[in-house]
Amino acid sequence: MDDPGPERRLWEAIGDVVTAHVIMLRDAAVLDDASAAAVLTALDGVRRGDPPDGGATPLVAAFDERLDALTSARAPGVGALGRGRTDTAATAGRVVLRTTLLDLLAATDGLRLALLDLAEAHVFTLMPAYGEGRPLQPTTLAHYLGGVIGPVGRAAARLRVGFAEGNRSPMGAVALASTGVNVDREAVARMLGFDGPVVSTFDAVSAIDHLAAALDPAAAVATAAGRFLTDLQTWLRAEPGSVRIAPRWLALADASLPHFLPAAGLDRLVAEALAVASDAAVAGRLAAAIPYGPVGAAIDRPTARTLAVLAAARSLAVESTALVGEGLEINRAHFAGRAGRDHVTTGELAALLVEQEGLDPAAARALTAAVANNALDLGLEASGITPQAIDAAALLTIGRELGIEIERLGPYLAPRRFLERRTALGAPSPASTRDWLELERTRVLADERWRDETAARIRESLVELEREVSGILSAEEAGGV
């Protein structure tokens, strides 16, 4: 379904807010059935009209103007009784914000599942891990992906917190001091699917922190995805044989350079990730710059920027999911061939010397460093280290030979055996990685259930609101026959 646009979404939200307010007034006996029916009938006509351009506050003004025009004969001024532009605009903004947050959450959880699927397919895929641009230790692709699965999961958790902070109704605060009309703020919040009202009416129309609570995790989603995508860029440029990317992510072929097919789609995603994080910071600063007190129309621009950031973050998550899920072909042999180079396992020789030769840790580290330096001088990899090389370094370091059998070196220096020895929670051994991935999948599925149940509860509240309207109008029509 096409996005109806920000003005239409706000217009519909204003209609829901005013509808709930009118029904509350009728239930509280502030309005009689005839007046309530007149306003609700007019509301339907206003909602069907095209909204003007503008933020929430001018849209509320236009909405009320049209509503007054349609109710002036039967119920003059009743449409705005017990509410103000400020609380109506603030509430409508939160209605749209929570829907946009749920959309971003759905996309983020989809990315988490795609990353988990990729990781589960590569629990045994060896690769070198880099730190500060240098080979550090061997790992697996699955374990490597933990560096993006974790942050994206934490960002999703913060999005749920942001949703909870924003899913509170300001309605009934009016300008800031509420109203002398008998209003039931909790009833309006319930009818609109909120978790309750923002209790302080001053806070209800002055708050900006619900925007920050949405912006920060949206930026975190973009940053986590962007760091991974940037590393993928590096793979493609520095080691083009490591990964193959699907054609849809490549630039269109140039007849004069048929071999030149850069990953233009990936480059675009990296740029979008940077833009989301930057735009989130700008929107946050705009909100923070609003003076203390009722925000009025001053919050319209930061709110619009926030909604745009959330939509862009959602688009980034959706496209990243497509890339991870369908657009990557991993060259396992290439990665495996790189996993044992550059002495990434040589440091494990110290563990062998402590565990099997009884050396103290300081002596073991000194001997390991000597062996590694000698190997580097000779242009040897870790696989080229022999018992004779260890003995030669040992004579100079600890004053005696060790006579280690070559068969004992493999479990420490071979990349796959190196990983198998690491069995702690979250470590790169296949068993540990599988346990962690299973735990993460359980979390994602639980998060999806929460999201689906939350969205269903909000939908049901709005459906019940429509039923209330139908009941009031039907009763009034029957009474008038």
XYZ file of C-alpha atoms in Angstrom:
481
model
C 0.000 0.000 0.000
C 1.244 3.464 -0.916
C 2.007 5.853 1.922
C -0.836 8.422 1.996
C 1.617 11.084 3.109
C 2.226 12.834 6.417
C -0.644 15.316 6.129
C -3.215 12.604 5.389
C -1.947 10.422 8.248
C -2.151 13.358 10.657
C -5.584 14.308 9.306
C -6.892 10.796 9.961
C -5.317 10.812 13.420
C -6.974 14.149 14.243
C -10.281 12.626 13.191
C -9.770 9.674 15.540
C -8.772 11.945 18.420
C -11.768 14.258 18.030
C -14.095 11.268 17.638
C -12.890 9.712 20.889
C -13.216 13.070 22.639
C -16.815 13.539 21.464
C -17.815 10.029 22.540
C -16.227 10.646 25.940
C -18.242 13.858 26.344
C -21.400 12.010 25.425
C -20.627 9.180 27.870
C -19.959 11.763 30.600
C -23.350 13.383 29.868
C -21.668 16.623 28.806
C -23.215 16.221 25.351
C -26.657 14.843 24.653
C -27.130 12.152 22.029
C -28.399 14.577 19.403
C -25.429 16.928 19.735
C -22.966 14.033 19.731
C -24.588 12.557 16.629
C -24.473 15.920 14.864
C -20.751 16.311 15.548
C -19.952 12.702 14.612
C -21.844 13.062 11.328
C -19.937 16.236 10.544
C -16.668 14.557 11.518
C -17.162 11.953 8.816
C -17.512 14.668 6.216
C -14.438 16.541 7.420
C -12.299 13.396 7.462
C -13.178 12.618 3.864
C -11.874 15.984 2.697
C -8.337 16.654 1.552
C -6.076 18.076 4.245
C -4.144 21.283 3.635
C -0.378 21.335 3.804
C 1.230 21.899 7.177
C 2.104 20.379 10.511
C -0.203 19.065 13.191
C -1.156 22.436 14.693
C -2.331 24.153 11.457
C -4.044 20.918 10.447
C -6.022 20.916 13.702
C -6.989 24.539 13.075
C -8.197 23.675 9.565
C -9.991 20.571 10.833
C -11.835 22.548 13.518
C -12.758 25.278 11.052
C -14.361 22.759 8.710
C -16.032 20.975 11.618
C -17.529 24.221 12.912
C -18.840 25.007 9.449
C -20.675 21.685 9.301
C -22.067 21.778 12.855
C -22.928 25.461 13.206
C -26.640 24.912 12.611
C -27.306 21.889 14.841
C -24.527 22.055 17.459
C -22.605 25.325 17.202
C -19.144 25.205 18.794
C -19.677 21.749 20.268
C -16.929 20.121 18.198
C -14.173 21.884 20.155
C -15.805 21.732 23.591
C -13.387 20.672 26.337
C -10.306 20.451 24.120
C -7.768 22.752 22.521
C -5.594 22.822 19.442
C -2.501 22.125 21.515
C -3.596 18.856 23.139
C -5.399 17.694 19.991
C -2.296 18.253 17.845
C -0.020 16.644 20.431
C -2.248 13.570 20.656
C -2.583 13.196 16.884
C 1.186 13.473 16.555
C 1.648 10.620 19.002
C -0.908 8.479 17.159
C 1.131 8.808 13.962
C 4.432 8.426 15.809
C 3.485 5.104 17.403
C 2.335 3.648 14.070
C 5.589 4.717 12.449
C 7.563 3.202 15.327
C 5.742 -0.118 14.953
C 6.533 -0.095 11.224
C 10.211 0.490 11.995
C 10.144 -2.259 14.617
C 8.724 -4.707 12.074
C 11.488 -3.857 9.603
C 14.159 -4.069 12.306
C 12.969 -7.478 13.465
C 12.979 -8.604 9.835
C 16.621 -7.554 9.548
C 17.456 -9.430 12.751
C 15.906 -12.618 11.361
C 17.747 -12.251 8.044
C 21.056 -11.837 9.874
C 20.285 -14.879 12.032
C 19.475 -16.946 8.935
C 22.785 -15.935 7.365
C 24.687 -16.681 10.566
C 23.078 -20.100 11.004
C 24.188 -21.007 7.484
C 27.803 -20.111 8.294
C 28.500 -21.518 11.753
C 31.487 -23.405 10.281
C 32.637 -20.777 7.755
C 36.144 -19.728 8.829
C 37.288 -16.160 8.305
C 39.855 -13.728 9.696
C 38.616 -11.048 12.071
C 40.244 -7.642 11.853
C 40.945 -5.044 14.498
C 42.068 -1.534 13.585
C 42.674 -2.655 10.030
C 44.917 -5.603 10.925
C 44.231 -9.364 11.132
C 43.487 -10.163 14.768
C 42.185 -13.706 15.260
C 40.304 -16.325 13.280
C 36.572 -16.592 13.779
C 33.536 -17.775 11.849
C 31.198 -15.724 9.726
C 28.406 -16.567 12.169
C 30.417 -15.272 15.111
C 31.415 -12.178 13.122
C 27.746 -11.425 12.459
C 27.191 -11.292 16.206
C 28.719 -7.826 16.020
C 25.678 -6.577 14.091
C 22.980 -8.934 15.434
C 23.600 -7.731 18.989
C 23.439 -3.962 18.343
C 20.404 -4.259 16.057
C 18.660 -6.307 18.748
C 19.456 -3.708 21.402
C 18.205 -0.957 19.096
C 14.948 -2.902 18.698
C 14.629 -3.121 22.478
C 15.105 0.648 22.717
C 12.476 1.155 20.014
C 10.002 -0.723 22.211
C 10.943 1.540 25.114
C 10.461 4.552 22.848
C 7.060 3.221 21.843
C 6.048 2.849 25.489
C 7.158 6.404 26.268
C 5.273 7.845 23.314
C 2.113 5.745 23.644
C 0.601 8.087 26.241
C -2.239 10.479 25.493
C -1.900 14.249 26.065
C -5.632 14.691 25.371
C -7.514 16.681 27.980
C -4.602 18.959 28.796
C -6.098 21.618 26.489
C -3.610 24.544 26.569
C -1.841 23.283 29.722
C -4.281 23.581 32.663
C -6.977 21.208 31.344
C -10.585 22.428 31.402
C -13.528 23.000 33.701
C -15.564 20.669 31.503
C -16.028 17.211 32.986
C -13.541 15.259 30.838
C -12.336 11.707 31.371
C -8.751 11.640 30.108
C -8.292 7.940 30.812
C -11.364 7.032 28.766
C -10.082 8.957 25.737
C -6.660 7.327 26.068
C -8.273 3.898 26.228
C -10.489 4.508 23.183
C -7.448 5.547 21.142
C -5.384 2.521 22.184
C -2.935 4.438 24.358
C -1.483 2.876 27.489
C -2.895 5.796 29.472
C -2.693 9.585 29.632
C 0.381 11.709 30.222
C -0.639 12.416 33.801
C 0.567 15.994 34.293
C -1.345 18.257 31.938
C 1.629 20.647 31.850
C 3.930 17.780 30.848
C 1.370 16.545 28.332
C 1.742 19.634 26.140
C 5.376 20.452 26.985
C 7.151 17.126 26.443
C 9.766 16.615 23.759
C 11.493 13.528 25.169
C 9.141 11.134 23.361
C 10.778 12.321 20.130
C 14.260 11.652 21.477
C 13.087 8.220 22.665
C 12.153 7.434 19.056
C 15.091 9.118 17.330
C 17.921 7.589 19.342
C 17.087 3.918 18.621
C 16.281 4.717 14.985
C 19.776 6.150 14.667
C 21.125 3.073 16.461
C 19.488 0.773 13.890
C 21.063 2.796 11.081
C 24.467 2.917 12.751
C 24.580 -0.826 13.430
C 23.468 -1.687 9.908
C 25.738 0.963 8.406
C 28.871 -0.315 10.139
C 28.231 -3.818 8.799
C 27.445 -2.541 5.305
C 30.624 -0.450 5.335
C 32.653 -3.527 6.238
C 30.958 -5.374 3.398
C 32.065 -2.537 1.123
C 35.627 -3.108 2.320
C 35.410 -6.828 1.549
C 34.245 -6.132 -1.984
C 36.991 -3.590 -2.616
C 39.943 -5.169 -0.805
C 39.057 -8.840 -1.335
C 36.710 -8.996 -4.324
C 36.781 -12.790 -4.320
C 35.349 -13.052 -0.810
C 31.740 -12.138 -1.550
C 29.588 -12.002 -4.633
C 26.709 -9.544 -4.649
C 23.445 -10.033 -6.556
C 22.983 -8.081 -9.813
C 20.240 -5.821 -8.421
C 22.829 -4.239 -6.120
C 25.299 -3.512 -8.930
C 25.539 -0.445 -11.156
C 24.115 -0.635 -14.656
C 26.650 -1.918 -17.160
C 28.589 0.606 -19.225
C 29.170 -0.668 -22.763
C 32.619 0.913 -22.798
C 33.533 -0.714 -19.447
C 31.665 -4.032 -19.392
C 33.868 -5.378 -16.601
C 33.156 -2.445 -14.289
C 30.117 -3.223 -12.131
C 30.535 -1.461 -8.782
C 28.132 -2.227 -5.940
C 26.177 0.999 -6.376
C 23.202 -0.309 -4.414
C 25.377 -1.159 -1.443
C 27.069 2.237 -1.629
C 23.641 3.866 -1.573
C 22.642 1.926 1.554
C 25.821 3.027 3.329
C 25.047 6.649 2.445
C 21.456 6.243 3.645
C 22.642 4.825 6.961
C 24.859 7.859 7.495
C 21.997 10.178 6.533
C 19.574 8.580 9.005
C 22.010 8.984 11.881
C 22.773 12.579 10.880
C 19.128 13.534 10.359
C 18.201 11.992 13.714
C 20.744 14.210 15.432
C 19.373 17.297 13.664
C 15.775 16.461 14.589
C 16.808 15.885 18.191
C 18.554 19.251 18.348
C 15.499 20.984 16.875
C 13.300 19.463 19.569
C 15.761 20.279 22.349
C 15.874 23.915 21.230
C 12.154 24.445 21.945
C 11.801 26.661 25.040
C 10.485 25.118 28.246
C 6.707 25.102 28.528
C 3.845 24.227 26.183
C 5.413 23.587 22.803
C 2.477 24.545 20.600
C 3.284 24.702 16.904
C 7.025 24.780 17.640
C 7.065 20.995 17.860
C 5.527 20.490 14.426
C 8.816 20.689 12.546
C 10.790 18.387 14.900
C 7.888 15.930 14.795
C 7.840 15.952 11.000
C 11.613 15.455 10.921
C 11.304 12.606 13.422
C 8.674 10.835 11.337
C 10.872 11.243 8.248
C 13.861 9.764 10.091
C 11.820 6.772 11.252
C 10.536 6.183 7.727
C 14.070 6.384 6.308
C 15.363 3.994 8.974
C 12.576 1.577 8.102
C 13.463 1.746 4.399
C 17.119 1.119 5.246
C 16.215 -1.908 7.379
C 13.947 -3.344 4.676
C 16.592 -2.974 1.959
C 19.347 -4.296 4.210
C 17.156 -7.327 4.888
C 16.819 -7.927 1.158
C 20.588 -7.636 0.679
C 21.425 -9.975 3.557
C 18.672 -12.444 2.755
C 19.029 -12.730 -1.004
C 21.861 -10.569 -2.255
C 25.036 -12.153 -0.848
C 26.996 -15.212 -1.930
C 29.812 -16.024 0.498
C 32.999 -17.615 -0.867
C 33.717 -20.056 1.966
C 36.961 -21.307 0.438
C 38.332 -17.780 0.106
C 37.598 -16.940 3.718
C 38.951 -20.263 4.969
C 42.175 -19.683 3.066
C 42.601 -16.306 4.752
C 41.641 -17.465 8.252
C 45.048 -18.857 9.224
C 47.310 -16.228 7.714
C 49.218 -13.388 9.357
C 49.898 -15.375 12.528
C 46.392 -14.895 13.880
C 46.698 -18.138 15.896
C 50.354 -17.925 16.923
C 49.438 -16.339 20.243
C 47.763 -19.623 21.187
C 51.231 -21.178 21.414
C 51.500 -19.529 24.843
C 48.494 -21.560 26.029
C 50.198 -24.773 24.867
C 53.388 -23.855 26.723
C 51.501 -23.190 29.955
C 49.075 -26.104 29.751
C 51.390 -28.834 28.474
C 54.931 -27.700 29.248
C 54.316 -26.108 32.628
C 55.923 -22.773 31.777
C 54.827 -19.769 33.780
C 52.674 -17.304 31.785
C 55.411 -14.663 31.494
C 57.950 -17.137 30.101
C 55.325 -18.627 27.776
C 54.455 -15.223 26.347
C 58.114 -14.297 25.892
C 58.866 -17.561 24.081
C 55.765 -17.202 21.895
C 56.817 -13.684 20.906
C 60.296 -14.918 20.010
C 58.889 -17.758 17.883
C 56.497 -15.380 16.093
C 59.209 -12.796 15.398
C 61.542 -15.452 13.997
C 58.771 -16.797 11.765
C 57.953 -13.322 10.490
C 61.625 -12.685 9.724
C 61.699 -15.899 7.685
C 58.393 -15.138 5.929
C 56.658 -18.131 7.510
C 53.000 -18.398 8.506
C 51.812 -20.051 11.720
C 51.446 -23.316 9.816
C 55.208 -23.197 9.160
C 56.165 -23.168 12.856
C 57.960 -26.418 13.735
C 59.201 -28.011 16.960
C 62.735 -27.144 15.832
C 61.791 -23.458 15.505
C 60.302 -23.517 18.995
C 63.405 -25.201 20.438
C 65.712 -22.659 18.786
C 63.787 -19.795 20.361
C 63.474 -21.651 23.674
C 67.251 -22.012 24.026
C 67.615 -18.250 23.828
C 64.536 -17.445 25.930
C 64.368 -20.021 28.737
C 67.730 -21.726 28.289
C 66.517 -25.183 27.258
C 64.770 -27.067 24.491
C 61.233 -28.388 24.942
C 60.995 -31.179 22.377
C 57.339 -30.578 21.555
C 55.928 -33.124 19.109
C 54.552 -31.609 15.934
C 51.184 -33.352 16.420
C 50.626 -31.250 19.520
C 50.856 -27.973 17.590
C 47.779 -28.518 15.402
C 45.139 -28.233 18.161
C 46.546 -24.824 19.040
C 47.675 -23.307 15.739
C 45.129 -24.674 13.223
C 42.298 -22.112 12.870
C 39.458 -24.612 13.169
C 40.950 -26.251 16.246
C 41.671 -22.785 17.633
C 37.939 -22.054 17.483
C 36.839 -25.436 18.827
C 38.742 -24.725 22.036
C 36.660 -21.606 22.651
C 33.451 -22.894 24.201
C 32.408 -20.087 26.569
C 28.998 -18.488 26.178
C 29.019 -16.452 22.968
C 32.452 -17.724 21.898
C 33.148 -18.702 18.265
C 33.091 -22.491 18.606
C 30.229 -23.883 16.499
C 28.432 -25.260 19.563
C 28.639 -21.976 21.475
C 27.602 -19.981 18.433
C 24.580 -22.189 17.804
C 23.451 -21.835 21.411
C 23.699 -18.058 21.167
C 21.916 -17.902 17.818
C 19.076 -20.033 19.180
C 18.736 -17.668 22.128
C 18.684 -14.647 19.819
C 16.039 -16.207 17.569
C 13.866 -16.890 20.604
C 14.177 -13.223 21.545
C 13.259 -12.013 18.070
C 10.195 -14.245 17.918
C 9.087 -13.001 21.345
C 9.590 -9.423 20.170
C 7.515 -10.116 17.055
C 4.697 -11.504 19.193
C 4.779 -8.382 21.371
C 4.649 -6.162 18.305
C 1.800 -8.081 16.687
C -0.213 -8.123 19.910
C 0.374 -4.408 20.473
C -0.651 -3.499 16.932
C -3.727 -5.748 17.192
C -4.757 -4.116 20.476
C -4.511 -0.643 18.936
C -6.471 -1.743 15.858
C -9.182 -3.259 18.036
C -9.455 -0.027 20.035
C -9.998 1.956 16.847
C -12.462 -0.616 15.498
C -14.391 -0.364 18.765
C -14.345 3.418 18.346
C -15.971 3.013 14.935
C -18.579 0.692 16.445
C -19.374 3.309 19.077
C -19.875 5.909 16.369
C -22.136 3.589 14.375
C -24.171 2.806 17.472
C -24.709 6.464 18.352
C -25.662 7.403 14.792
C -27.972 4.405 14.408
C -29.720 5.174 17.682
C -30.183 8.817 16.732
C -31.501 7.850 13.314
C -33.941 5.367 14.839
C -35.100 7.945 17.363
C -35.748 10.471 14.667
C -37.947 8.156 12.605
